[in-house]
Short mmCIF file of C-alpha atoms and ligand atoms in Angstrom, two decimals:
data_model
loop_
_atom_site.label_atom_id
_atom_site.label_comp_id
_atom_site.label_asym_id
_atom_site.label_seq_id
_atom_site.Cartn_x
_atom_site.Cartn_y
_atom_site.Cartn_z
CA UNK Y 297 17.06 -19.44 -11.60
CA UNK Y 298 15.00 -21.68 -9.31
CA UNK Y 299 15.62 -20.18 -5.91
CA UNK Y 300 15.56 -16.68 -4.46
CA UNK Y 301 16.62 -15.58 -1.00
CA UNK Y 302 15.95 -12.06 0.24
CA UNK Y 303 15.89 -10.19 3.53
CA UNK Y 304 12.39 -10.54 4.96
CA UNK Y 305 10.34 -7.69 3.50
CA UNK Y 306 7.83 -5.26 5.01
CA UNK Y 307 4.50 -4.21 3.57
CA UNK Y 308 4.47 -0.42 3.44
CA UNK Y 309 0.76 -0.11 2.58
CA UNK Y 310 -1.73 -2.55 4.06
CA UNK Y 311 -5.44 -2.59 4.91
CA UNK Y 312 -6.19 -4.99 7.74
CA UNK Y 313 -9.77 -3.83 8.50
CA UNK Y 314 -11.09 -4.37 12.02
CA UNK Y 315 -12.64 -7.18 14.04
CA UNK Y 316 -14.08 -9.58 13.08
CA UNK Y 317 -12.59 -9.35 9.53
CA UNK Y 318 -9.07 -8.44 10.66
CA UNK Y 319 -8.72 -11.78 12.47
CA UNK Y 320 -9.28 -13.61 9.16
CA UNK Y 321 -6.52 -11.82 7.25
CA UNK Y 322 -3.78 -10.63 9.61
CA UNK Y 323 -1.98 -14.00 9.73
CA UNK Y 324 -1.41 -13.85 5.95
CA UNK Y 325 0.57 -10.62 6.28
CA UNK Y 326 2.31 -11.75 9.46
CA UNK Y 327 3.56 -14.89 7.70
CA UNK Y 328 5.15 -12.97 4.85
CA UNK Y 329 6.24 -9.65 6.30
CA UNK Y 330 8.12 -8.41 9.36
CA UNK Y 331 6.27 -5.11 9.60
CA UNK Y 332 3.41 -3.37 7.88
CA UNK Y 333 2.18 0.19 7.67
CA UNK Y 334 -1.46 -0.27 8.64
CA UNK Y 335 -3.99 1.97 6.93
CA UNK Y 336 -6.34 4.02 9.12
CA UNK Y 337 -9.43 4.04 6.86
CA UNK Y 338 -11.64 2.10 9.24
CA UNK Y 339 -15.20 3.15 9.79
CA UNK Y 340 -14.95 5.35 11.85
CA UNK Y 341 -11.35 6.19 10.88
CA UNK Y 342 -8.30 6.06 13.15
CA UNK Y 343 -7.87 9.78 13.88
CA UNK Y 344 -6.07 9.87 17.22
CA UNK Y 345 -3.12 8.21 18.90
CA UNK Y 346 -5.49 6.63 21.41
CA UNK Y 347 -7.51 5.07 18.59
CA UNK Y 348 -4.33 3.90 16.87
CA UNK Y 349 -3.07 2.36 20.11
CA UNK Y 350 -6.34 0.50 20.70
CA UNK Y 351 -6.41 -0.72 17.08
CA UNK Y 352 -2.81 -1.91 17.40
CA UNK Y 353 -3.74 -3.85 20.55
CA UNK Y 354 -6.59 -5.58 18.70
CA UNK Y 355 -4.20 -6.55 15.90
CA UNK Y 356 -1.57 -7.88 18.31
CA UNK Y 357 -4.20 -9.88 20.19
CA UNK Y 358 -5.22 -11.56 16.96
CA UNK Y 359 -1.67 -12.85 16.39
CA UNK Y 360 -0.12 -15.99 17.84
CA UNK Y 361 2.07 -15.34 20.91
CA UNK Y 362 5.30 -16.27 19.15
CA UNK Y 363 4.57 -14.06 16.13
CA UNK Y 364 7.09 -11.24 15.61
CA UNK Y 365 4.99 -9.20 13.17
CA UNK Y 366 4.93 -5.49 13.97
CA UNK Y 367 1.95 -3.36 12.92
CA UNK Y 368 3.12 0.23 12.32
CA UNK Y 369 0.12 2.46 12.88
CA UNK Y 370 -1.00 5.56 10.97
CA UNK Y 371 -3.38 8.45 11.59
CA UNK Y 372 -6.16 9.47 9.20
CA UNK Y 373 -5.97 13.19 8.48
CA UNK Y 374 -9.17 15.22 8.47
CA UNK Y 375 -9.89 18.92 8.08
CA UNK Y 376 -9.83 19.05 11.89
CA UNK Y 377 -6.67 17.12 12.78
CA UNK Y 378 -4.85 19.10 15.47
CA UNK Y 379 -1.17 19.96 15.66
CA UNK Y 380 -1.13 18.48 19.17
CA UNK Y 381 -2.24 15.07 17.90
CA UNK Y 382 0.57 15.12 15.33
CA UNK Y 383 3.19 16.05 17.92
CA UNK Y 384 1.90 13.23 20.14
CA UNK Y 385 2.04 10.79 17.21
CA UNK Y 386 5.56 11.76 16.18
CA UNK Y 387 6.76 11.26 19.76
CA UNK Y 388 5.00 7.90 20.13
CA UNK Y 389 6.70 4.62 19.34
CA UNK Y 390 3.69 3.14 17.57
CA UNK Y 391 2.40 5.76 15.07
CA UNK Y 392 4.70 6.10 12.06
CA UNK Y 393 2.88 8.33 9.59
CA UNK Y 394 -0.29 10.27 8.79
CA UNK Y 395 -2.40 9.62 5.71
CA UNK Y 396 -4.02 12.12 3.41
CA UNK Y 397 -7.13 10.77 1.74
CA UNK Y 398 -8.68 13.44 -0.47
CA UNK Y 399 -12.35 13.33 0.65
CA UNK Y 400 -14.30 11.01 -1.62
CA UNK Y 401 -11.26 9.56 -3.40
CA UNK Y 402 -11.63 5.95 -2.23
CA UNK Y 403 -13.01 3.49 0.35
CA UNK Y 404 -13.91 5.19 3.66
CA UNK Y 405 -12.46 8.51 2.60
CA UNK Y 406 -15.59 10.60 3.24
CA UNK Y 407 -14.06 12.00 6.43
CA UNK Y 408 -10.85 12.83 4.54
CA UNK Y 409 -9.39 16.19 3.65
CA UNK Y 410 -11.63 18.46 1.55
CA UNK Y 411 -8.86 20.95 0.69
CA UNK Y 412 -5.16 20.52 1.34
CA UNK Y 413 -5.09 24.10 2.67
CA UNK Y 414 -7.04 22.77 5.66
CA UNK Y 415 -4.06 20.66 6.77
CA UNK Y 416 -1.27 23.18 6.13
CA UNK Y 417 -0.84 23.85 9.88
CA UNK Y 418 -0.54 20.11 10.43
CA UNK Y 419 2.04 19.75 7.64
CA UNK Y 420 3.99 22.60 9.19
CA UNK Y 421 4.11 20.58 12.41
CA UNK Y 422 5.04 17.35 10.67
CA UNK Y 423 7.98 18.72 8.71
CA UNK Y 424 10.44 19.47 11.57
CA UNK Y 425 9.61 16.08 13.10
CA UNK Y 426 10.28 14.36 9.76
CA UNK Y 427 6.92 12.69 10.31
CA UNK Y 428 5.94 11.05 6.99
CA UNK Y 429 2.88 12.14 5.04
CA UNK Y 430 1.28 9.28 3.13
CA UNK Y 431 -0.93 10.22 0.21
CA UNK Y 432 -3.67 8.60 -1.80
CA UNK Y 433 -2.62 10.45 -4.94
CA UNK Y 434 -5.81 10.97 -6.88
CA UNK Y 435 -7.65 14.24 -7.31
CA UNK Y 436 -11.40 14.10 -6.80
CA UNK Y 437 -14.11 15.76 -8.81
CA UNK Y 438 -16.65 14.30 -11.23
CA UNK Y 439 -15.22 16.35 -14.09
CA UNK Y 440 -11.78 14.69 -13.83
CA UNK Y 441 -11.34 11.61 -15.99
CA UNK Y 442 -10.29 8.54 -14.01
CA UNK Y 443 -7.07 8.38 -16.08
CA UNK Y 444 -6.17 12.00 -15.25
CA UNK Y 445 -6.58 11.83 -11.49
CA UNK Y 446 -2.90 11.34 -10.69
CA UNK Y 447 -1.78 14.13 -13.02
CA UNK Y 448 -4.29 16.57 -11.54
CA UNK Y 449 -3.25 15.48 -8.04
CA UNK Y 450 0.36 16.39 -8.86
CA UNK Y 451 -0.59 19.76 -10.32
CA UNK Y 452 -3.11 20.80 -7.68
CA UNK Y 453 -1.81 19.17 -4.50
CA UNK Y 454 1.52 17.37 -4.54
CA UNK Y 455 3.62 19.95 -6.34
CA UNK Y 456 2.42 22.87 -4.18
CA UNK Y 457 2.93 20.81 -0.99
CA UNK Y 458 6.42 19.80 -2.13
CA UNK Y 459 7.45 23.37 -2.73
CA UNK Y 460 5.93 24.63 0.53
CA UNK Y 461 7.34 21.74 2.61
CA UNK Y 462 10.52 20.70 0.79
CA UNK Y 463 11.89 18.50 3.58
CA UNK Y 464 8.66 16.80 4.59
CA UNK Y 465 8.92 13.04 3.85
CA UNK Y 466 6.06 12.21 1.48
CA UNK Y 467 5.15 8.74 0.33
CA UNK Y 468 2.83 8.43 -2.63
CA UNK Y 469 1.06 5.14 -2.12
CA UNK Y 470 0.06 2.89 -5.03
CA UNK Y 471 1.13 4.90 -8.07
CA UNK Y 472 -0.47 3.66 -11.26
CA UNK Y 473 0.83 5.73 -14.17
CA UNK Y 474 4.13 6.68 -15.85
CA UNK Y 475 3.38 10.35 -15.22
CA UNK Y 476 3.60 9.59 -11.48
CA UNK Y 477 6.74 7.47 -11.98
CA UNK Y 478 8.47 10.31 -13.83
CA UNK Y 479 7.40 12.89 -11.30
CA UNK Y 480 8.67 10.83 -8.34
CA UNK Y 481 11.95 10.09 -10.11
CA UNK Y 482 12.48 13.76 -10.85
CA UNK Y 483 12.28 14.61 -7.14
CA UNK Y 484 14.74 14.28 -4.25
CA UNK Y 485 14.73 11.57 -1.57
CA UNK Y 486 11.97 13.26 0.46
CA UNK Y 487 9.47 11.80 -2.01
CA UNK Y 488 9.00 8.06 -2.43
CA UNK Y 489 6.31 5.84 -3.90
CA UNK Y 490 4.97 2.37 -3.30
CA UNK Y 491 3.86 0.05 -6.07
CA UNK Y 492 1.31 -2.73 -5.61
CA UNK Y 493 1.66 -6.25 -7.01
CA UNK Y 494 -1.64 -5.91 -8.87
CA UNK Y 495 -0.56 -2.77 -10.74
CA UNK Y 496 2.54 -4.72 -11.82
CA UNK Y 497 0.53 -7.72 -13.01
CA UNK Y 498 -2.73 -6.52 -14.57
CA UNK Y 499 -3.93 -3.76 -16.82
CA UNK Y 500 -7.50 -2.48 -17.17
CA UNK Y 501 -8.41 -5.27 -19.57
CA UNK Y 502 -8.46 -7.62 -16.56
CA UNK Y 503 -11.49 -5.75 -15.23
CA UNK Y 504 -13.46 -6.44 -18.39
CA UNK Y 505 -12.31 -9.96 -19.28
CA UNK Y 506 -15.35 -12.14 -20.00
CA UNK Y 507 -17.78 -9.64 -18.50
CA UNK Y 508 -17.16 -7.22 -15.67
CA UNK Y 509 -14.69 -8.65 -13.18
CA UNK Y 510 -15.09 -6.76 -9.91
CA UNK Y 511 -12.24 -8.57 -8.17
CA UNK Y 512 -9.85 -6.58 -10.35
CA UNK Y 513 -11.42 -3.27 -9.40
CA UNK Y 514 -9.23 -1.15 -7.13
CA UNK Y 515 -8.28 2.49 -6.70
CA UNK Y 516 -6.36 3.83 -8.41
CA UNK Y 517 -7.75 1.60 -11.17
CA UNK Y 518 -5.32 -0.44 -13.24
CA UNK Y 519 -4.48 1.49 -16.41
CA UNK Y 520 -3.14 0.62 -19.89
CA UNK Y 521 -0.61 -2.12 -20.65
CA UNK Y 522 2.06 0.48 -21.45
CA UNK Y 523 1.40 1.97 -18.00
CA UNK Y 524 1.83 -1.42 -16.32
CA UNK Y 525 5.13 -1.83 -18.17
CA UNK Y 526 6.34 1.58 -16.96
CA UNK Y 527 5.55 0.60 -13.36
CA UNK Y 528 7.36 -2.70 -13.80
CA UNK Y 529 10.39 -0.85 -15.12
CA UNK Y 530 10.28 1.53 -12.13
CA UNK Y 531 9.97 -1.31 -9.60
CA UNK Y 532 12.69 -3.47 -11.11
CA UNK Y 533 15.00 -0.70 -12.31
CA UNK Y 534 16.88 -0.05 -9.09
CA UNK Y 535 15.65 3.45 -8.20
CA UNK Y 536 15.54 3.79 -4.40
CA UNK Y 537 12.39 5.94 -4.68
CA UNK Y 538 10.20 2.87 -5.25
CA UNK Y 539 9.31 0.01 -2.95
CA UNK Y 540 6.73 -2.62 -2.07
CA UNK Y 541 3.38 -1.70 -0.57
CA UNK Y 542 0.65 -4.16 -1.43
CA UNK Y 543 -2.48 -2.05 -0.80
CA UNK Y 544 -4.01 -5.44 -0.01
CA UNK Y 545 -7.59 -4.41 0.71
CA UNK Y 546 -10.01 -7.21 1.58
CA UNK Y 547 -13.73 -6.86 0.94
CA UNK Y 548 -16.24 -9.69 1.34
CA UNK Y 549 -17.16 -11.33 -1.94
CA UNK Y 550 -20.75 -10.06 -1.80
CA UNK Y 551 -19.50 -6.47 -1.33
CA UNK Y 552 -17.36 -6.78 -4.48
CA UNK Y 553 -19.97 -8.63 -6.53
CA UNK Y 554 -22.74 -6.10 -6.08
CA UNK Y 555 -24.29 -3.29 -8.09
CA UNK Y 556 -21.83 -0.81 -6.57
CA UNK Y 557 -18.82 -3.01 -5.85
CA UNK Y 558 -16.12 -1.91 -3.43
CA UNK Y 559 -12.62 -1.03 -4.65
CA UNK Y 560 -9.85 -3.24 -3.33
CA UNK Y 561 -7.80 -6.32 -4.18
CA UNK Y 562 -6.75 -8.89 -1.60
CA UNK Y 563 -3.12 -9.78 -2.32
CA UNK Y 564 -1.77 -10.45 1.19
CA UNK Y 565 -2.14 -14.22 0.88
CA UNK Y 566 0.83 -14.45 -1.46
CA UNK Y 567 2.18 -10.93 -1.83
CA UNK Y 568 5.87 -11.86 -2.04
CA UNK Y 569 5.13 -14.51 -4.65
CA UNK Y 570 3.13 -11.98 -6.68
CA UNK Y 571 6.00 -9.50 -6.65
CA UNK Y 572 8.37 -12.33 -7.67
CA UNK Y 573 5.99 -13.15 -10.53
CA UNK Y 574 6.19 -9.52 -11.65
CA UNK Y 575 9.99 -9.37 -11.51
CA UNK Y 576 10.06 -12.61 -13.47
CA UNK Y 577 8.04 -10.86 -16.18
CA UNK Y 578 10.55 -8.01 -16.09
CA UNK Y 579 13.24 -10.68 -16.53
CA UNK Y 580 15.53 -9.16 -13.93
CA UNK Y 581 15.77 -9.94 -10.21
CA UNK Y 582 18.87 -7.76 -9.63
CA UNK Y 583 16.98 -5.17 -7.58
CA UNK Y 584 14.28 -7.46 -6.16
CA UNK Y 585 15.67 -7.41 -2.62
CA UNK Y 586 16.16 -3.63 -2.64
CA UNK Y 587 12.58 -3.07 -3.82
CA UNK Y 588 11.11 -5.56 -1.34
CA UNK Y 589 13.29 -5.11 1.73
CA UNK Y 590 15.74 -2.18 1.63
CA UNK Y 591 14.24 0.95 0.08
CA UNK Y 592 11.24 1.04 2.43
CA UNK Y 593 13.24 0.96 5.70
CA UNK Y 594 15.56 3.62 4.24
CA UNK Y 595 12.62 5.92 3.52
CA UNK Y 596 11.14 5.42 7.00
CA UNK Y 597 14.60 5.51 8.62
CA UNK Y 598 13.97 2.15 10.25
CA UNK Y 599 16.40 -0.76 10.57
CA UNK Y 600 16.56 -3.38 7.84
CA UNK Y 601 15.14 -6.73 8.99
CA UNK Y 602 17.56 -9.49 9.96
CA UNK Y 603 15.43 -12.53 9.01
CA UNK Y 604 15.39 -13.90 5.49
CA UNK Y 605 12.74 -15.36 3.19
CA UNK Y 606 13.35 -18.03 0.58
CA UNK Y 607 11.35 -18.63 -2.56
CA UNK Y 608 11.45 -21.61 -4.86
CA UNK Y 609 10.19 -22.09 -8.35
CA UNK Y 610 7.22 -24.32 -7.55
CA UNK Y 611 3.92 -24.23 -9.38
CA UNK Y 612 0.91 -23.90 -7.11
CA UNK Y 613 -2.68 -22.79 -7.45
CA UNK Y 614 -4.11 -19.84 -5.52
CA UNK Y 615 -7.30 -20.91 -3.69
CA UNK Y 616 -10.64 -19.79 -5.16
CA UNK Y 617 -11.86 -18.34 -1.90
CA UNK Y 618 -10.73 -17.80 1.68
CA UNK Y 619 -12.76 -17.62 4.91
CA UNK Y 620 -13.59 -14.05 5.95
CA UNK Y 621 -15.41 -13.88 9.28
CA UNK Y 622 -18.14 -16.27 8.15
CA UNK Y 623 -18.17 -14.76 4.65
CA UNK Y 624 -15.98 -15.35 1.60
CA UNK Y 625 -12.95 -13.47 0.35
CA UNK Y 626 -11.70 -13.89 -3.21
CA UNK Y 627 -7.90 -13.46 -3.33
CA UNK Y 628 -6.03 -11.86 -6.22
CA UNK Y 629 -5.22 -14.52 -8.86
CA UNK Y 630 -7.86 -16.89 -7.40
CA UNK Y 631 -7.70 -20.26 -9.14
CA UNK Y 632 -4.61 -19.27 -11.15
CA UNK Y 633 -1.21 -20.95 -11.13
CA UNK Y 634 1.78 -19.04 -9.74
CA UNK Y 635 5.41 -19.95 -10.42
CA UNK Y 636 7.03 -18.94 -7.13
CA UNK Y 637 6.38 -20.08 -3.57
CA UNK Y 638 7.78 -18.88 -0.26
CA UNK Y 639 9.29 -22.01 1.29
CA UNK Y 640 11.04 -21.25 4.55
CA UNK Y 641 11.96 -18.55 6.98
CA UNK Y 642 15.29 -18.70 8.74
O1 DOR Q 69 -8.54 -0.28 -3.95
C1 DOR Q 69 -8.46 0.31 -2.90
N1 DOR Q 69 -8.97 -0.19 -1.75
N2 DOR Q 69 -7.85 1.50 -2.88
C2 DOR Q 69 -7.85 2.28 -1.79
O2 DOR Q 69 -7.34 3.38 -1.87
C3 DOR Q 69 -8.55 1.86 -0.56
C4 DOR Q 69 -8.69 0.42 -0.50
C5 DOR Q 69 -9.69 -0.05 0.56
O3 DOR Q 69 -9.60 0.41 1.70
O4 DOR Q 69 -10.54 -0.87 0.24
ZN1 ZN Q 70 -4.77 1.63 0.28
#
């Protein structure tokens, strides 16, 4: 097979940052995707509809006039998020979800939720509005091994929330382990999960190949090879619970290559190609379009896109670095050869 044609996909988990960095990266996502769920973990975070609206305006101003890309905004939940803000968001036509970052779990999560009990009133408000809860699914706490964080998150947070709010749409973003895959598959359609291209393509060895490789450091961290294979099976297996969300998270090269490097992998430059590369490894493109372009809109109850994207089997080399507001950004797979290339939009 040398050609693939799919409905134009959406990115259901994207970090665009803010000016001046956002201007360097937003065109990459806009070229590949119709819509993207834009993460609110700016510094300071996007906590209100007014802040989300202003951020959306900055993103739209950075795009060319003819560009059709739609940023779908999200709110960052804190211990103090009010029910009123959630009602306002659910009635707006530009905020599509609220994100739970357990405080301390990842980049710019310090203002996140310290105990899920603190947002129970908010969840109670979200449920009747079918307003989606997005979760960074890792428990925090120094005593919890990095490979157990998803399991502990299920036991301590997700499972109790699911039983207390059974018809609240919950999207677990960037699952990284088979335990999470099995849990999501065992649940009804109110729970979905996104899978990143990097978790489909690398395991933890990539972080330690030839010395420490900070450009492969992300959260949740890539796990064992058998875990990558389980994710690949979930993504390519046809379950409607799973869909594409890149978690593309740009950090300047110097912020990655430092004593305390930031977590995040920049995949937006060639996200569709990376997913195609992964499905190629799985040896089965049967459910590629559903994973990329159908399951996400179904979860969010949004229309499926009408445009299409074509890919051809063409070898090309990912650039070593990209410009990033006067600094450098190292993309995922920098300097490596990929087998698939997006060729046209029609
Ligand atoms: O690797 C990550 N980077 N994981 C996250 O959860 C956050 C993200 C970021 O914002 O840099
Ligand atoms: Zn993320």
